[in-house]
Short mmCIF file of C-alpha atoms in Angstrom, two decimals:
data_model
loop_
_atom_site.label_atom_id
_atom_site.label_comp_id
_atom_site.label_asym_id
_atom_site.label_seq_id
_atom_site.Cartn_x
_atom_site.Cartn_y
_atom_site.Cartn_z
CA MET A 199 -19.50 -13.65 -31.36
CA THR A 200 -22.37 -11.28 -31.80
CA THR A 201 -23.20 -11.45 -28.38
CA ASP A 202 -19.72 -10.46 -27.23
CA ARG A 203 -20.09 -7.53 -29.75
CA LEU A 204 -23.38 -6.56 -28.39
CA SER A 205 -21.97 -6.37 -24.62
CA ALA A 206 -18.86 -4.65 -25.84
CA THR A 207 -21.10 -2.14 -27.54
CA ALA A 208 -23.06 -1.77 -24.28
CA LEU A 209 -19.83 -1.23 -22.49
CA GLY A 210 -18.88 1.33 -24.82
CA HIS A 211 -22.25 3.19 -24.72
CA ALA A 212 -21.73 3.37 -20.88
CA ALA A 213 -18.25 4.65 -21.24
CA LEU A 214 -19.34 7.18 -23.93
CA LYS A 215 -22.51 8.20 -21.49
CA ALA A 216 -19.91 8.73 -18.67
CA THR A 217 -17.54 10.93 -20.95
CA SER A 218 -20.31 12.95 -22.31
CA LYS A 219 -21.68 13.69 -18.84
CA CYS A 220 -18.02 14.75 -17.77
CA SER A 221 -17.71 16.96 -20.95
CA ARG A 222 -21.15 18.53 -20.11
CA THR A 223 -19.95 19.25 -16.40
CA LEU A 224 -16.63 20.66 -17.63
CA ARG A 225 -18.40 22.90 -19.99
CA PHE A 226 -20.65 24.05 -17.17
CA LEU A 227 -17.89 24.68 -14.96
CA GLY A 228 -16.41 27.16 -17.62
CA ILE A 229 -19.48 28.97 -17.80
CA PHE A 230 -20.09 29.06 -14.06
CA ARG A 231 -16.73 30.68 -13.65
CA LEU A 232 -17.25 33.08 -16.44
CA ALA A 233 -20.36 34.07 -14.79
CA CYS A 234 -19.28 34.67 -11.42
CA PRO A 235 -15.52 35.02 -11.31
CA SER A 236 -15.65 36.78 -7.65
CA LEU A 237 -17.42 33.68 -6.16
CA ALA A 238 -14.79 31.39 -7.90
CA THR A 239 -11.82 33.23 -6.48
CA ARG A 240 -12.90 34.36 -3.07
CA SER A 241 -12.76 31.06 -1.07
CA ALA A 242 -12.32 27.58 -1.97
CA GLY A 243 -14.86 26.36 0.64
CA ARG A 244 -17.63 28.75 -0.39
CA TRP A 245 -16.75 27.93 -3.91
CA PHE A 246 -17.21 24.11 -3.29
CA GLY A 247 -20.30 24.64 -1.21
CA VAL A 248 -22.22 26.29 -4.17
CA PHE A 249 -20.50 24.58 -6.87
CA LEU A 250 -20.54 20.79 -5.81
CA PRO A 251 -24.34 20.90 -5.55
CA VAL A 252 -24.80 22.48 -9.17
CA CYS A 253 -22.44 20.04 -10.28
CA VAL A 254 -24.39 17.33 -8.84
CA LEU A 255 -27.42 18.69 -10.11
CA THR A 256 -25.98 18.83 -13.56
CA LEU A 257 -24.97 15.09 -13.36
CA VAL A 258 -28.45 14.12 -12.48
CA ALA A 259 -29.89 16.11 -15.28
CA GLY A 260 -27.70 14.27 -17.49
CA CYS A 261 -29.56 11.15 -16.37
CA ASP A 262 -32.55 12.08 -18.00
CA GLN A 263 -33.02 9.53 -20.84
CA MET A 264 -34.93 11.56 -23.49
CA ALA A 265 -33.69 9.18 -26.36
CA ARG A 266 -35.40 6.29 -24.27
CA GLN A 267 -38.73 7.50 -22.78
CA PRO A 268 -40.71 5.38 -20.53
CA ARG A 269 -43.40 5.14 -23.18
CA ALA A 270 -45.34 2.54 -25.03
CA ASP A 271 -44.14 2.12 -28.68
CA ALA A 272 -45.79 0.11 -31.23
CA GLN A 273 -44.81 -3.59 -31.12
CA GLU A 274 -42.38 -3.24 -28.19
CA ALA A 275 -42.57 -5.30 -24.99
CA SER A 276 -44.75 -3.78 -22.25
CA ARG A 277 -44.42 -4.30 -18.48
CA PHE A 278 -47.88 -2.90 -17.95
CA PHE A 279 -50.13 -5.41 -19.64
CA PRO A 280 -50.10 -8.87 -18.46
CA ASP A 281 -49.35 -10.58 -21.80
CA GLY A 282 -46.29 -8.44 -22.09
CA LYS A 283 -47.42 -6.70 -25.31
CA VAL A 284 -47.85 -3.04 -26.10
CA ASN A 285 -50.08 -3.92 -29.05
CA GLN A 286 -53.26 -5.27 -27.43
CA ALA A 287 -55.79 -7.27 -29.28
CA PRO A 288 -59.30 -5.55 -29.13
CA PRO A 289 -61.42 -7.00 -26.42
CA VAL A 290 -63.79 -9.81 -27.45
CA GLY A 291 -67.16 -8.58 -29.03
CA THR A 292 -65.95 -5.04 -29.93
CA VAL A 293 -66.07 -3.67 -33.06
CA ALA A 294 -63.31 -1.17 -34.05
CA ARG A 295 -64.11 2.23 -35.19
CA GLY A 296 -64.48 2.15 -38.99
CA GLU A 297 -64.49 -1.56 -39.15
CA LEU A 298 -68.07 -1.82 -40.45
CA ALA A 299 -67.64 0.88 -43.07
CA ARG A 300 -64.46 -1.10 -44.14
CA ASP A 301 -66.35 -4.34 -44.24
CA ALA A 302 -69.38 -2.90 -45.74
CA VAL A 303 -67.22 -2.44 -49.03
CA LEU A 304 -67.35 -6.17 -49.48
CA ALA A 305 -71.23 -6.18 -50.08
CA GLU A 306 -71.26 -4.64 -53.58
CA ARG A 307 -68.73 -4.82 -56.37
CA PRO A 308 -67.06 -1.38 -56.92
CA PRO A 309 -67.11 0.06 -60.59
CA LEU A 310 -64.54 -1.37 -62.68
CA THR A 311 -62.09 1.70 -63.28
CA ALA A 312 -58.65 2.04 -64.56
CA ALA A 313 -57.55 3.17 -61.08
CA LEU A 314 -59.06 -0.08 -59.45
CA LEU A 315 -57.11 -2.26 -62.17
CA GLU A 316 -54.07 -0.40 -61.29
CA ARG A 317 -54.41 -0.85 -57.53
CA GLY A 318 -55.36 -4.38 -58.05
CA GLU A 319 -52.20 -5.14 -59.99
CA GLU A 320 -50.12 -3.60 -57.28
CA ARG A 321 -51.81 -5.44 -54.52
CA TYR A 322 -51.49 -8.68 -56.62
CA ARG A 323 -47.91 -8.02 -57.16
CA ILE A 324 -47.31 -7.79 -53.34
CA ASN A 325 -49.54 -10.49 -51.94
CA CYS A 326 -50.36 -13.09 -54.58
CA VAL A 327 -47.35 -13.16 -56.87
CA PRO A 328 -45.11 -15.36 -54.52
CA CYS A 329 -47.27 -18.44 -55.22
CA HIS A 330 -49.66 -17.52 -58.00
CA GLY A 331 -47.14 -15.88 -60.14
CA LEU A 332 -47.20 -12.77 -62.26
CA ALA A 333 -49.19 -14.53 -64.98
CA GLY A 334 -51.55 -16.28 -62.37
CA ASP A 335 -50.55 -19.56 -63.62
CA GLY A 336 -49.63 -20.79 -60.18
CA LEU A 337 -45.78 -20.89 -60.78
CA GLY A 338 -44.57 -18.23 -58.46
CA THR A 339 -40.99 -18.19 -57.02
CA VAL A 340 -42.22 -19.78 -53.80
CA VAL A 341 -43.75 -22.74 -55.84
CA GLN A 342 -40.58 -23.24 -57.73
CA ARG A 343 -39.08 -23.93 -54.15
CA GLY A 344 -41.60 -26.49 -53.27
CA PHE A 345 -44.65 -25.01 -52.29
CA PRO A 346 -47.79 -26.77 -53.49
CA ARG A 347 -48.83 -25.41 -56.80
CA PRO A 348 -52.02 -23.41 -56.63
CA PRO A 349 -54.49 -23.62 -59.52
CA ASP A 350 -54.19 -21.71 -62.60
CA PHE A 351 -56.56 -18.77 -62.78
CA ALA A 352 -57.13 -19.58 -66.26
CA GLU A 353 -58.81 -22.79 -65.49
CA PRO A 354 -62.28 -23.02 -67.12
CA ARG A 355 -63.64 -23.70 -63.36
CA LEU A 356 -62.02 -20.55 -62.09
CA VAL A 357 -62.97 -18.48 -64.99
CA GLN A 358 -66.45 -19.40 -64.37
CA ALA A 359 -66.20 -18.95 -60.68
CA PRO A 360 -68.12 -16.08 -59.25
CA ASP A 361 -66.26 -12.97 -57.66
CA ARG A 362 -67.66 -13.98 -54.35
CA HIS A 363 -65.43 -16.99 -54.46
CA PHE A 364 -61.95 -15.15 -54.84
CA LEU A 365 -63.12 -12.69 -52.26
CA LYS A 366 -63.69 -15.63 -49.77
CA VAL A 367 -60.63 -17.25 -50.51
CA ILE A 368 -58.64 -14.12 -49.75
CA GLU A 369 -60.44 -13.66 -46.64
CA HIS A 370 -60.48 -17.13 -45.33
CA GLY A 371 -57.76 -19.01 -47.18
CA TYR A 372 -58.25 -22.28 -49.21
CA GLY A 373 -56.41 -25.41 -48.80
CA VAL A 374 -52.84 -24.57 -47.94
CA MET A 375 -53.31 -21.01 -48.49
CA TYR A 376 -53.71 -19.12 -45.42
CA SER A 377 -56.17 -16.21 -44.78
CA TYR A 378 -55.09 -12.76 -46.08
CA ALA A 379 -57.93 -11.01 -44.26
CA ALA A 380 -55.53 -9.20 -42.08
CA ARG A 381 -53.00 -8.19 -44.90
CA VAL A 382 -55.42 -7.28 -47.69
CA LYS A 383 -58.06 -4.60 -46.84
CA PRO A 384 -61.63 -5.47 -48.08
CA ALA A 385 -61.34 -2.78 -50.72
CA ASP A 386 -58.11 -4.22 -52.08
CA ARG A 387 -59.56 -7.60 -52.37
CA TRP A 388 -62.21 -6.17 -54.94
CA ALA A 389 -59.05 -4.72 -56.86
CA ILE A 390 -57.39 -7.82 -56.51
CA VAL A 391 -60.46 -9.77 -58.12
CA ALA A 392 -60.55 -7.20 -60.92
CA HIS A 393 -56.99 -8.00 -61.63
CA ILE A 394 -57.58 -11.71 -61.57
CA ARG A 395 -60.12 -11.10 -63.96
CA SER A 396 -57.99 -9.32 -66.11
CA LEU A 397 -55.25 -12.02 -66.04
CA GLN A 398 -57.70 -14.57 -67.00
CA LEU A 399 -58.92 -12.53 -70.11
CA ALA A 400 -55.43 -11.97 -71.01
CA ARG A 401 -54.61 -15.79 -70.82
CA THR A 402 -57.86 -17.10 -72.49
CA ALA A 403 -58.56 -14.59 -75.09
CA ASP A 404 -58.21 -14.96 -78.66
CA VAL A 405 -55.21 -13.05 -80.36
CA LYS A 406 -57.64 -12.19 -83.13
CA ALA A 407 -59.80 -10.17 -80.81
CA LEU A 408 -56.87 -7.76 -80.02
CA PRO A 409 -56.91 -4.37 -81.87
CA GLU A 410 -54.73 -4.48 -85.04
CA GLU A 411 -51.82 -2.33 -83.58
CA ASP A 412 -51.85 -4.31 -80.29
CA ARG A 413 -51.67 -7.73 -82.19
CA ARG A 414 -48.90 -6.61 -84.30
CA ALA A 415 -46.69 -5.30 -80.95
CA LEU A 416 -47.60 -8.70 -79.44
CA GLU A 417 -46.48 -10.76 -82.45
CA ALA A 418 -43.39 -8.72 -82.85
CA ARG A 419 -42.18 -9.92 -79.46
CA PRO A 420 -39.86 -12.90 -79.53
CA MET B 44 22.75 30.54 -4.46
CA ALA B 45 22.39 27.23 -6.03
CA GLN B 46 19.86 26.86 -8.96
CA LEU B 47 16.65 25.93 -7.44
CA PHE B 48 15.47 24.02 -10.66
CA PRO B 49 17.74 21.81 -12.80
CA ARG B 50 18.38 23.11 -16.41
CA SER B 51 15.80 20.70 -17.91
CA ALA B 52 13.08 22.07 -15.64
CA ASP B 53 11.95 24.31 -18.51
CA MET B 54 11.87 21.53 -20.93
CA TRP B 55 9.80 19.31 -18.67
CA PHE B 56 7.25 22.07 -17.87
CA ARG B 57 6.53 22.60 -21.53
CA VAL B 58 6.21 18.77 -22.07
CA VAL B 59 3.69 18.36 -19.26
CA LEU B 60 1.83 21.68 -20.58
CA PHE B 61 2.08 20.17 -24.14
CA LEU B 62 0.67 16.94 -22.94
CA LEU B 63 -1.89 18.48 -20.90
CA PHE B 64 -3.46 20.45 -23.60
CA GLY B 65 -2.55 18.03 -26.35
CA GLY B 66 -4.12 15.15 -24.11
CA LEU B 67 -7.40 17.14 -24.04
CA ILE B 68 -7.45 17.99 -27.49
CA ALA B 69 -6.99 14.45 -28.42
CA LEU B 70 -9.46 13.30 -25.92
CA PHE B 71 -12.02 15.59 -27.61
CA ALA B 72 -10.96 14.43 -31.02
CA ALA B 73 -11.16 10.91 -29.80
CA CYS B 74 -14.76 11.33 -28.49
CA VAL B 75 -15.83 12.88 -31.82
CA VAL B 76 -14.50 10.07 -34.05
CA LEU B 77 -15.80 7.63 -31.51
CA GLN B 78 -19.15 9.31 -31.65
CA ARG B 79 -19.29 9.22 -35.48
CA SER B 80 -17.68 5.63 -35.95
CA ASP B 81 -20.02 2.81 -36.80
CA TYR B 82 -19.00 1.51 -33.35
CA ARG B 83 -21.60 4.03 -32.01
CA THR B 84 -23.69 4.39 -34.75
CA ASP B 85 -24.08 0.56 -35.08
CA GLU B 86 -23.75 0.97 -38.80
CA GLY B 87 -22.86 -2.13 -40.63
CA TRP B 88 -23.08 -4.62 -37.58
CA THR B 89 -25.65 -7.38 -37.63
CA VAL B 90 -27.79 -8.09 -34.66
CA ASP B 91 -28.59 -11.59 -33.09
CA GLN B 92 -32.19 -12.74 -33.78
CA PRO B 93 -34.04 -15.62 -32.71
CA VAL B 94 -34.37 -16.76 -36.22
CA PRO B 95 -31.60 -15.82 -38.68
CA PHE B 96 -33.82 -14.55 -41.24
CA SER B 97 -32.26 -13.74 -44.66
CA HIS B 98 -33.58 -10.64 -46.54
CA GLU B 99 -31.15 -11.47 -49.31
CA HIS B 100 -33.23 -14.76 -49.79
CA HIS B 101 -36.78 -13.63 -49.45
CA ALA B 102 -36.45 -9.97 -50.91
CA GLY B 103 -33.64 -10.68 -53.27
CA VAL B 104 -33.89 -14.43 -54.52
CA LEU B 105 -37.42 -14.81 -54.21
CA ARG B 106 -38.48 -11.32 -54.93
CA ILE B 107 -41.03 -11.06 -52.57
CA ASP B 108 -41.98 -7.39 -52.19
CA CYS B 109 -41.17 -5.61 -48.84
CA ARG B 110 -44.97 -5.11 -48.21
CA TYR B 111 -45.74 -8.66 -48.10
CA CYS B 112 -44.49 -8.76 -44.72
CA HIS B 113 -44.30 -4.92 -43.69
CA ASP B 114 -47.73 -4.46 -44.70
CA ASN B 115 -48.23 -1.22 -42.36
CA VAL B 116 -45.77 0.74 -44.12
CA GLU B 117 -47.74 2.59 -46.48
CA THR B 118 -50.39 3.77 -43.81
CA SER B 119 -48.63 3.85 -40.62
CA ALA B 120 -45.52 5.33 -38.70
CA VAL B 121 -43.97 2.00 -38.35
CA ALA B 122 -43.37 -0.39 -40.99
CA GLY B 123 -44.39 -3.12 -38.84
CA LEU B 124 -42.98 -6.56 -38.22
CA PRO B 125 -45.21 -9.28 -39.53
CA PRO B 126 -47.07 -11.60 -37.06
CA THR B 127 -45.97 -15.01 -37.24
CA HIS B 128 -48.98 -16.05 -39.35
CA THR B 129 -47.42 -14.34 -42.13
CA CYS B 130 -44.17 -16.42 -41.95
CA MET B 131 -46.31 -19.34 -41.77
CA SER B 132 -48.17 -18.74 -44.88
CA CYS B 133 -45.44 -20.25 -46.58
CA HIS B 134 -43.42 -22.08 -43.76
CA SER B 135 -46.52 -24.21 -43.12
CA GLN B 136 -45.42 -26.15 -46.20
CA LEU B 137 -41.69 -25.44 -46.78
CA TRP B 138 -38.90 -26.24 -44.37
CA THR B 139 -41.40 -27.72 -41.83
CA GLY B 140 -38.97 -29.65 -40.07
CA ALA B 141 -35.87 -27.05 -40.07
CA GLU B 142 -34.40 -26.64 -36.60
CA MET B 143 -33.78 -22.96 -37.70
CA LEU B 144 -37.50 -22.49 -37.92
CA ALA B 145 -38.45 -24.08 -34.61
CA PRO B 146 -38.95 -20.83 -32.80
CA VAL B 147 -41.33 -19.70 -35.41
CA ARG B 148 -43.41 -22.93 -35.15
CA GLN B 149 -43.72 -22.50 -31.63
CA SER B 150 -44.54 -19.07 -31.61
CA LEU B 151 -47.47 -19.82 -33.78
CA ALA B 152 -48.44 -22.95 -31.71
CA GLN B 153 -48.25 -21.12 -28.35
CA GLY B 154 -49.53 -17.43 -29.54
CA GLU B 155 -46.33 -15.91 -28.42
CA PRO B 156 -44.80 -13.37 -30.60
CA LEU B 157 -41.35 -13.81 -31.72
CA ARG B 158 -38.77 -11.33 -29.80
CA TRP B 159 -37.02 -9.73 -32.74
CA ASN B 160 -34.11 -7.46 -31.69
CA ARG B 161 -34.27 -4.06 -33.11
CA VAL B 162 -31.95 -3.13 -35.67
CA ILE B 163 -32.77 0.40 -36.08
CA GLU B 164 -33.88 2.38 -33.24
CA LEU B 165 -34.47 6.19 -33.48
CA PRO B 166 -34.37 8.14 -30.21
CA ASP B 167 -37.87 8.61 -28.79
CA TYR B 168 -37.80 12.45 -29.44
CA VAL B 169 -37.75 11.75 -33.18
CA PHE B 170 -41.22 11.18 -34.67
CA PHE B 171 -40.55 9.29 -37.95
CA HIS B 172 -43.49 8.22 -40.05
CA HIS B 173 -42.95 5.44 -42.44
CA GLY B 174 -46.11 6.06 -44.34
CA VAL B 175 -45.44 9.62 -44.97
CA HIS B 176 -42.00 9.03 -46.55
CA VAL B 177 -43.25 5.87 -48.64
CA ASN B 178 -46.03 7.99 -50.02
CA ALA B 179 -43.87 10.97 -50.78
CA GLY B 180 -41.61 8.58 -52.92
CA VAL B 181 -38.74 7.86 -50.67
CA GLY B 182 -37.64 4.34 -51.75
CA CYS B 183 -36.79 1.92 -48.92
CA VAL B 184 -33.32 1.71 -50.23
CA GLU B 185 -32.76 5.46 -49.50
CA CYS B 186 -32.20 4.75 -45.43
CA HIS B 187 -32.08 0.89 -45.35
CA GLY B 188 -29.59 0.32 -48.19
CA GLN B 189 -29.73 -2.93 -50.49
CA VAL B 190 -31.77 -5.02 -48.12
CA ASP B 191 -32.28 -7.56 -50.75
CA ARG B 192 -28.43 -8.30 -50.38
CA MET B 193 -28.22 -8.63 -46.71
CA PRO B 194 -28.23 -12.26 -45.55
CA LEU B 195 -28.43 -10.84 -41.91
CA MET B 196 -29.99 -7.56 -41.39
CA TYR B 197 -27.65 -4.72 -40.48
CA LYS B 198 -28.07 -0.91 -40.34
CA ALA B 199 -26.76 0.30 -43.76
CA LYS B 200 -26.48 3.91 -42.90
CA PRO B 201 -25.60 5.84 -39.66
CA LEU B 202 -28.85 7.33 -39.78
CA THR B 203 -27.79 10.49 -37.82
CA MET B 204 -29.88 13.63 -37.83
CA SER B 205 -27.34 15.10 -40.57
CA GLY B 206 -28.38 12.26 -42.73
CA CYS B 207 -32.26 13.22 -42.19
CA LEU B 208 -31.44 16.82 -42.94
CA ASP B 209 -29.40 16.12 -46.26
CA CYS B 210 -32.67 14.83 -47.71
CA HIS B 211 -34.91 16.93 -45.97
CA GLN B 212 -33.25 20.27 -47.24
CA ASP B 213 -33.07 18.85 -50.73
CA PRO B 214 -35.35 16.05 -51.30
CA ALA B 215 -35.80 16.34 -55.05
CA PRO B 216 -32.94 13.99 -56.20
CA ARG B 217 -33.89 11.31 -53.89
CA LEU B 218 -37.66 10.95 -54.75
CA ARG B 219 -38.63 8.17 -57.06
CA PRO B 220 -42.37 7.54 -58.42
CA ARG B 221 -44.37 5.56 -55.70
CA GLU B 222 -44.40 2.52 -57.78
CA ALA B 223 -40.84 2.05 -57.51
CA VAL B 224 -40.54 2.64 -53.78
CA THR B 225 -39.69 -1.00 -52.86
CA ASP B 226 -37.63 -1.63 -55.91
CA MET B 227 -34.06 -2.24 -54.75
CA ASN B 228 -32.63 -1.85 -58.00
CA TRP B 229 -34.40 1.02 -59.53
CA GLN B 230 -32.63 3.19 -61.99
CA TYR B 231 -33.55 6.28 -63.66
CA GLU B 232 -31.72 7.43 -66.94
CA GLY B 233 -33.07 10.91 -67.09
CA ASP B 234 -32.59 13.88 -64.77
CA ARG B 235 -33.17 12.71 -61.23
CA ARG B 236 -33.74 16.24 -59.94
CA ALA B 237 -36.31 17.13 -62.57
CA LEU B 238 -38.13 14.01 -61.85
CA GLY B 239 -37.94 14.62 -58.17
CA GLU B 240 -39.33 18.31 -58.68
CA ALA B 241 -42.34 17.00 -60.66
CA LEU B 242 -43.09 14.33 -58.04
CA MET B 243 -42.90 17.10 -55.28
CA ARG B 244 -45.57 18.93 -57.08
CA LYS B 245 -47.72 15.45 -57.60
CA TYR B 246 -47.33 14.25 -54.11
CA HIS B 247 -47.55 17.62 -52.54
CA VAL B 248 -44.00 17.58 -50.76
CA ARG B 249 -43.53 21.16 -49.67
CA ALA B 250 -39.91 21.80 -49.18
CA GLY B 251 -40.00 24.82 -47.18
CA ASN B 252 -41.68 22.82 -44.23
CA LEU B 253 -39.32 19.96 -44.13
CA THR B 254 -36.44 21.54 -41.98
CA HIS B 255 -38.94 23.05 -39.47
CA CYS B 256 -37.96 21.68 -36.12
CA TYR B 257 -41.47 20.28 -35.66
CA THR B 258 -41.39 18.20 -38.67
CA CYS B 259 -39.36 15.49 -36.58
CA HIS B 260 -39.52 16.83 -33.06
CA ARG B 261 -42.57 17.34 -30.95
#
């Protein structure tokens, strides 16, 4: 059904292109006659001799496809590269500009700031929540649909695990979890680790450890 | 001498003249109407895809953030279609035998990208940058509509130049905090314009520059 619609659309486009070219020519004719009335009235032969080439040129100019230029756009197909893709993988053994600096971030843990935690929560919500859940208990929406449940971040094993463990899992994956190296930048991995730590704290801390005001607010919740 | 023209000649002359001019005007009107119709703008028409991917299911029901798959949208001109690897993050475990997903598995196994068909294609003389808009607080929904309610993807708005200009001339009431950009159901109780003006200052959106030709055309 949609294919029919598509071909109908293509036909429609072709017809519209033809009409738009016609109207262009008509408009041009009008301007032309206004500009040189004498030429238009003197003799039909001469009129056509001048006008016809101009008319043809106008039509040819209309063929210029400014909206679809012969250029390589991201993620489109390419007739130039042998694998047919515009986006090419970097040649083997090369290092992209800035890549070393990006990866160098992984060596040392950044200082824990509110901004880092905020960034971590945002990135966690984007990349981790579908499986690990908002609370980090491993009950995300995708897990509820049958994906194997990941471990709860509040497990003692994971509370005691070093930061490097989480960094490694994000980078290389773990069990059925795929690598997120291409999706989560090195700096963001630290932010996510910081958020995982805050989730662990939130789920294992004693209620009495909270400031009086926060505790009352928490207990007031249903 | 007998009359050269019958009595009705005058009437016919007028009718022909009327039809000629009327027809030209009607033709022009028809062209204008057709040009603005969804037939020409593709608004509301679904596009055949190798896999009938449902944004309604993934973004709506499962509440997966747009940026899980479109991970370039904050930093790049294009939102980016995900590599097959991203699809298989879940589908290596879920719906592993589904006929519908056979092209996805084949794509991963053979290292051949899935050939999705474009739903929205701007003319090549328009230089749209997703990152700039997302970071200025333009919600996905402003242009793409309620994607979380689209079982099959379609263009929700005509996305003609006048649509771009509506916002570029007066961005304030259409902006939202960056945190809410991918939220399809974000509502704001207060004064949208006041919020937008505050956000414009915060995100350094300079209204005067937005309608310059070179903002979009280079």
